[in-house]
Amino acid sequence: VFYYRTVNGLQPPIKVMTQGRFPVKKWIHLSVQVHHSKISFSINGLEEDGIPFDSRILSDPISDSVENSSIVLGQNTNGLEQFIGRMQDFRLYKITLTNREIMEVFSNEFPNLHHQSECRCPGSHPRIHPDAPRFCIHNGVEESTKDRVLRLNPNAHSIFNLNDKDLETTWISSLLSTPDIDTGIAIILDLLNGPYQVSH
């Protein structure tokens, strides 16, 4: 159960059913990811398809400007609904972690991508698009959504585009000087790690 306040006061709680996901006498990693009016819950990292366990829409963005406000864990604001168990290693981040960053916190390994894995999604669009990993999308939306942002520079035409299974991407080599063009060039392709399409 997640209680939160907005500028309009205390809101109805977000209730997430986790039956069977919290076994007795076993540590569980729980992540709550909030960006504006979007909230997602992840249990032990991400699900198999790279999404959180559950995603919801808040009535309004959470308000943190209330004087003398506090964060309460393991019970509601009235001290009821007490959590039975142990909690440790609580962390509060100033920015919204993306899905891959949540997975990194859970497993100590940052999930690798074929194309420029070090480039990360923004907190507003924390999920890697499953079919076009150069894009990032919201959690809890269909993959066909038009609301997506580029993870990579739009002017980047990396060699990784050669076999990224995305027909909309291209690799552009560096420009050749006139003498190099006159003498011709040789292109050698290693086709062991995937199909390539070449045009010249």
mmCIF file of C-alpha atoms in Angstrom:
data_model
loop_
_atom_site.group_PDB
_atom_site.id
_atom_site.type_symbol
_atom_site.label_atom_id
_atom_site.label_comp_id
_atom_site.label_asym_id
_atom_site.label_seq_id
_atom_site.Cartn_x
_atom_site.Cartn_y
_atom_site.Cartn_z
ATOM 1 C CA VAL A 1 0.000 0.000 0.000
ATOM 2 C CA PHE A 2 1.415 3.382 -1.035
ATOM 3 C CA TYR A 3 0.039 6.561 0.566
ATOM 4 C CA TYR A 4 0.900 9.939 -0.897
ATOM 5 C CA ARG A 5 0.002 13.602 -0.693
ATOM 6 C CA THR A 6 -0.519 16.124 -3.469
ATOM 7 C CA VAL A 7 -1.254 19.834 -3.318
ATOM 8 C CA ASN A 8 -4.840 18.755 -2.634
ATOM 9 C CA GLY A 9 -3.931 16.763 0.468
ATOM 10 C CA LEU A 10 -3.794 13.050 1.262
ATOM 11 C CA GLN A 11 -4.956 10.903 -1.661
ATOM 12 C CA PRO A 12 -6.514 7.414 -1.768
ATOM 13 C CA PRO A 13 -3.715 4.851 -1.444
ATOM 14 C CA ILE A 14 -2.250 2.844 -4.301
ATOM 15 C CA LYS A 15 -2.767 -0.848 -3.538
ATOM 16 C CA VAL A 16 -0.634 -3.409 -5.359
ATOM 17 C CA MET A 17 -1.462 -7.103 -5.033
ATOM 18 C CA THR A 18 1.766 -9.083 -4.581
ATOM 19 C CA GLN A 19 0.384 -12.495 -3.685
ATOM 20 C CA GLY A 20 3.121 -15.110 -3.860
ATOM 21 C CA ARG A 21 5.896 -12.591 -4.531
ATOM 22 C CA PHE A 22 6.927 -12.034 -0.887
ATOM 23 C CA PRO A 23 7.983 -15.447 0.468
ATOM 24 C CA VAL A 24 8.492 -15.844 4.212
ATOM 25 C CA LYS A 25 12.017 -15.544 5.640
ATOM 26 C CA LYS A 26 13.562 -14.288 2.416
ATOM 27 C CA TRP A 27 14.924 -10.854 1.543
ATOM 28 C CA ILE A 28 13.050 -9.004 -1.194
ATOM 29 C CA HIS A 29 14.258 -6.002 -3.191
ATOM 30 C CA LEU A 30 11.402 -3.525 -3.666
ATOM 31 C CA SER A 31 11.718 -0.407 -5.827
ATOM 32 C CA VAL A 32 9.186 2.405 -6.078
ATOM 33 C CA GLN A 33 9.779 4.577 -9.129
ATOM 34 C CA VAL A 34 7.996 7.940 -9.344
ATOM 35 C CA HIS A 35 8.111 10.577 -12.070
ATOM 36 C CA HIS A 36 5.500 13.341 -11.950
ATOM 37 C CA SER A 37 2.165 11.475 -11.912
ATOM 38 C CA LYS A 38 3.530 8.057 -12.921
ATOM 39 C CA ILE A 39 4.497 5.397 -10.389
ATOM 40 C CA SER A 40 5.905 1.894 -10.868
ATOM 41 C CA PHE A 41 6.721 -0.929 -8.468
ATOM 42 C CA SER A 42 9.504 -3.450 -9.104
ATOM 43 C CA ILE A 43 10.145 -6.626 -7.117
ATOM 44 C CA ASN A 44 13.625 -8.150 -7.305
ATOM 45 C CA GLY A 45 14.575 -6.135 -10.351
ATOM 46 C CA LEU A 46 12.451 -6.206 -13.482
ATOM 47 C CA GLU A 47 10.057 -8.737 -14.930
ATOM 48 C CA GLU A 48 11.237 -10.978 -17.775
ATOM 49 C CA ASP A 49 10.121 -8.480 -20.428
ATOM 50 C CA GLY A 50 12.042 -5.630 -18.797
ATOM 51 C CA ILE A 51 9.068 -3.897 -17.185
ATOM 52 C CA PRO A 52 8.170 -3.261 -13.522
ATOM 53 C CA PHE A 53 5.813 -5.533 -11.609
ATOM 54 C CA ASP A 54 3.062 -2.897 -11.731
ATOM 55 C CA SER A 55 2.599 0.664 -13.014
ATOM 56 C CA ARG A 56 -0.094 3.186 -12.100
ATOM 57 C CA ILE A 57 -1.108 6.811 -12.638
ATOM 58 C CA LEU A 58 -1.322 9.104 -9.599
ATOM 59 C CA SER A 59 -4.126 11.623 -9.268
ATOM 60 C CA ASP A 60 -1.526 14.430 -9.226
ATOM 61 C CA PRO A 61 2.239 14.702 -8.743
ATOM 62 C CA ILE A 62 3.402 13.984 -5.205
ATOM 63 C CA SER A 63 3.850 17.150 -3.167
ATOM 64 C CA ASP A 64 7.048 17.368 -1.119
ATOM 65 C CA SER A 65 6.757 21.031 -0.198
ATOM 66 C CA VAL A 66 4.628 20.545 2.920
ATOM 67 C CA GLU A 67 6.408 21.984 5.944
ATOM 68 C CA ASN A 68 7.513 19.396 8.518
ATOM 69 C CA SER A 69 6.511 16.571 6.181
ATOM 70 C CA SER A 70 8.026 13.121 6.648
ATOM 71 C CA ILE A 71 8.345 9.742 4.956
ATOM 72 C CA VAL A 72 6.784 6.823 6.811
ATOM 73 C CA LEU A 73 7.794 3.226 6.071
ATOM 74 C CA GLY A 74 6.093 0.052 7.210
ATOM 75 C CA GLN A 75 2.829 1.646 8.346
ATOM 76 C CA ASN A 76 0.275 4.215 7.280
ATOM 77 C CA THR A 77 0.232 7.868 8.326
ATOM 78 C CA ASN A 78 -1.830 7.013 11.415
ATOM 79 C CA GLY A 79 0.622 4.374 12.616
ATOM 80 C CA LEU A 80 -1.647 1.494 11.590
ATOM 81 C CA GLU A 81 -1.236 -1.329 9.040
ATOM 82 C CA GLN A 82 2.098 -2.256 10.582
ATOM 83 C CA PHE A 83 4.490 -4.203 8.355
ATOM 84 C CA ILE A 84 5.599 -7.470 9.958
ATOM 85 C CA GLY A 85 9.173 -8.241 9.009
ATOM 86 C CA ARG A 86 12.544 -6.562 8.607
ATOM 87 C CA MET A 87 13.705 -3.729 6.357
ATOM 88 C CA GLN A 88 17.204 -2.491 5.627
ATOM 89 C CA ASP A 89 19.242 -0.551 3.059
ATOM 90 C CA PHE A 90 16.518 2.005 2.370
ATOM 91 C CA ARG A 91 17.583 4.480 -0.333
ATOM 92 C CA LEU A 92 15.920 7.658 -1.561
ATOM 93 C CA TYR A 93 17.192 9.135 -4.839
ATOM 94 C CA LYS A 94 16.811 12.755 -5.922
ATOM 95 C CA ILE A 95 16.175 11.665 -9.506
ATOM 96 C CA THR A 96 13.963 8.973 -10.989
ATOM 97 C CA LEU A 97 15.948 5.835 -11.711
ATOM 98 C CA THR A 98 15.301 4.172 -15.053
ATOM 99 C CA ASN A 99 14.421 0.497 -15.377
ATOM 100 C CA ARG A 100 17.985 -0.515 -16.204
ATOM 101 C CA GLU A 101 19.307 1.515 -13.269
ATOM 102 C CA ILE A 102 16.879 -0.254 -10.927
ATOM 103 C CA MET A 103 18.171 -3.545 -12.278
ATOM 104 C CA GLU A 104 21.720 -2.349 -11.631
ATOM 105 C CA VAL A 105 20.901 -1.517 -7.996
ATOM 106 C CA PHE A 106 19.340 -4.959 -7.554
ATOM 107 C CA SER A 107 21.967 -7.091 -9.319
ATOM 108 C CA ASN A 108 25.085 -4.854 -9.334
ATOM 109 C CA GLU A 109 25.152 -5.252 -13.125
ATOM 110 C CA PHE A 110 23.994 -2.659 -15.636
ATOM 111 C CA PRO A 111 21.981 -4.452 -18.373
ATOM 112 C CA ASN A 112 23.854 -4.426 -21.652
ATOM 113 C CA LEU A 113 22.416 -3.267 -24.979
ATOM 114 C CA HIS A 114 23.703 -3.955 -28.481
ATOM 115 C CA HIS A 115 24.026 -0.281 -29.378
ATOM 116 C CA GLN A 116 25.871 2.168 -27.097
ATOM 117 C CA SER A 117 24.765 0.581 -23.864
ATOM 118 C CA GLU A 118 26.252 3.424 -21.822
ATOM 119 C CA CYS A 119 23.602 5.833 -23.168
ATOM 120 C CA ARG A 120 20.708 5.870 -20.715
ATOM 121 C CA CYS A 121 17.034 6.692 -20.869
ATOM 122 C CA PRO A 122 15.696 9.819 -19.131
ATOM 123 C CA GLY A 123 13.649 9.391 -15.974
ATOM 124 C CA SER A 124 10.546 10.547 -17.833
ATOM 125 C CA HIS A 125 10.763 7.550 -20.207
ATOM 126 C CA PRO A 126 12.521 4.883 -18.129
ATOM 127 C CA ARG A 127 11.922 1.795 -20.278
ATOM 128 C CA ILE A 128 13.941 0.640 -23.285
ATOM 129 C CA HIS A 129 11.645 0.084 -26.257
ATOM 130 C CA PRO A 130 11.720 -3.710 -26.783
ATOM 131 C CA ASP A 131 11.679 -3.531 -30.593
ATOM 132 C CA ALA A 132 13.640 -0.317 -31.135
ATOM 133 C CA PRO A 133 16.175 0.022 -28.292
ATOM 134 C CA ARG A 134 17.346 3.407 -29.533
ATOM 135 C CA PHE A 135 14.047 4.719 -28.127
ATOM 136 C CA CYS A 136 12.766 4.985 -24.557
ATOM 137 C CA ILE A 137 9.108 4.824 -23.522
ATOM 138 C CA HIS A 138 6.971 5.101 -20.395
ATOM 139 C CA ASN A 139 6.216 2.152 -18.166
ATOM 140 C CA GLY A 140 2.690 0.813 -18.374
ATOM 141 C CA VAL A 141 2.080 1.768 -22.021
ATOM 142 C CA GLU A 142 1.724 -0.239 -25.219
ATOM 143 C CA GLU A 143 4.828 -0.753 -27.332
ATOM 144 C CA SER A 144 3.062 1.007 -30.217
ATOM 145 C CA THR A 145 2.948 4.280 -28.273
ATOM 146 C CA LYS A 146 4.007 7.411 -30.138
ATOM 147 C CA ASP A 147 5.222 9.012 -26.910
ATOM 148 C CA ARG A 148 8.855 7.966 -27.077
ATOM 149 C CA VAL A 149 12.206 9.703 -26.912
ATOM 150 C CA LEU A 150 15.544 8.890 -28.473
ATOM 151 C CA ARG A 151 18.154 7.335 -26.218
ATOM 152 C CA LEU A 152 20.863 8.144 -28.773
ATOM 153 C CA ASN A 153 21.894 11.303 -30.559
ATOM 154 C CA PRO A 154 19.678 11.644 -33.669
ATOM 155 C CA ASN A 155 22.781 12.468 -35.724
ATOM 156 C CA ALA A 156 24.676 9.402 -34.559
ATOM 157 C CA HIS A 157 25.164 6.758 -37.237
ATOM 158 C CA SER A 158 27.313 4.288 -35.363
ATOM 159 C CA ILE A 159 28.695 1.114 -36.892
ATOM 160 C CA PHE A 160 26.446 -0.752 -34.445
ATOM 161 C CA ASN A 161 23.563 0.251 -36.719
ATOM 162 C CA LEU A 162 24.794 -2.290 -39.256
ATOM 163 C CA ASN A 163 23.223 -5.244 -37.481
ATOM 164 C CA ASP A 164 20.874 -3.793 -34.866
ATOM 165 C CA LYS A 165 17.822 -5.413 -36.542
ATOM 166 C CA ASP A 166 16.341 -1.951 -37.084
ATOM 167 C CA LEU A 167 15.632 -1.091 -40.735
ATOM 168 C CA GLU A 168 15.300 2.603 -39.894
ATOM 169 C CA THR A 169 18.912 3.039 -38.780
ATOM 170 C CA THR A 170 21.980 3.466 -40.971
ATOM 171 C CA TRP A 171 25.726 3.558 -40.545
ATOM 172 C CA ILE A 172 27.539 6.457 -42.199
ATOM 173 C CA SER A 173 31.283 6.089 -42.459
ATOM 174 C CA SER A 174 33.662 9.017 -42.176
ATOM 175 C CA LEU A 175 34.069 11.162 -45.269
ATOM 176 C CA LEU A 176 36.932 10.281 -47.575
ATOM 177 C CA SER A 177 39.345 12.738 -49.093
ATOM 178 C CA THR A 178 39.536 13.070 -52.889
ATOM 179 C CA PRO A 179 42.759 10.989 -53.216
ATOM 180 C CA ASP A 180 41.168 8.162 -51.220
ATOM 181 C CA ILE A 181 38.092 8.200 -53.433
ATOM 182 C CA ASP A 182 40.237 8.110 -56.576
ATOM 183 C CA THR A 183 42.163 5.063 -55.388
ATOM 184 C CA GLY A 184 39.015 3.269 -54.269
ATOM 185 C CA ILE A 185 38.146 1.615 -50.971
ATOM 186 C CA ALA A 186 37.859 -1.964 -49.785
ATOM 187 C CA ILE A 187 35.019 -3.028 -47.477
ATOM 188 C CA ILE A 188 35.482 -6.207 -45.466
ATOM 189 C CA LEU A 189 32.458 -7.486 -43.536
ATOM 190 C CA ASP A 190 32.459 -10.196 -40.914
ATOM 191 C CA LEU A 191 28.992 -11.745 -41.193
ATOM 192 C CA LEU A 192 29.352 -14.121 -38.264
ATOM 193 C CA ASN A 193 27.332 -12.059 -35.801
ATOM 194 C CA GLY A 194 24.301 -11.124 -37.864
ATOM 195 C CA PRO A 195 22.933 -10.092 -41.276
ATOM 196 C CA TYR A 196 24.024 -6.877 -42.952
ATOM 197 C CA GLN A 197 22.564 -4.709 -45.682
ATOM 198 C CA VAL A 198 25.083 -2.649 -47.647
ATOM 199 C CA SER A 199 24.475 0.176 -50.122
ATOM 200 C CA HIS A 200 27.010 2.476 -51.757
#
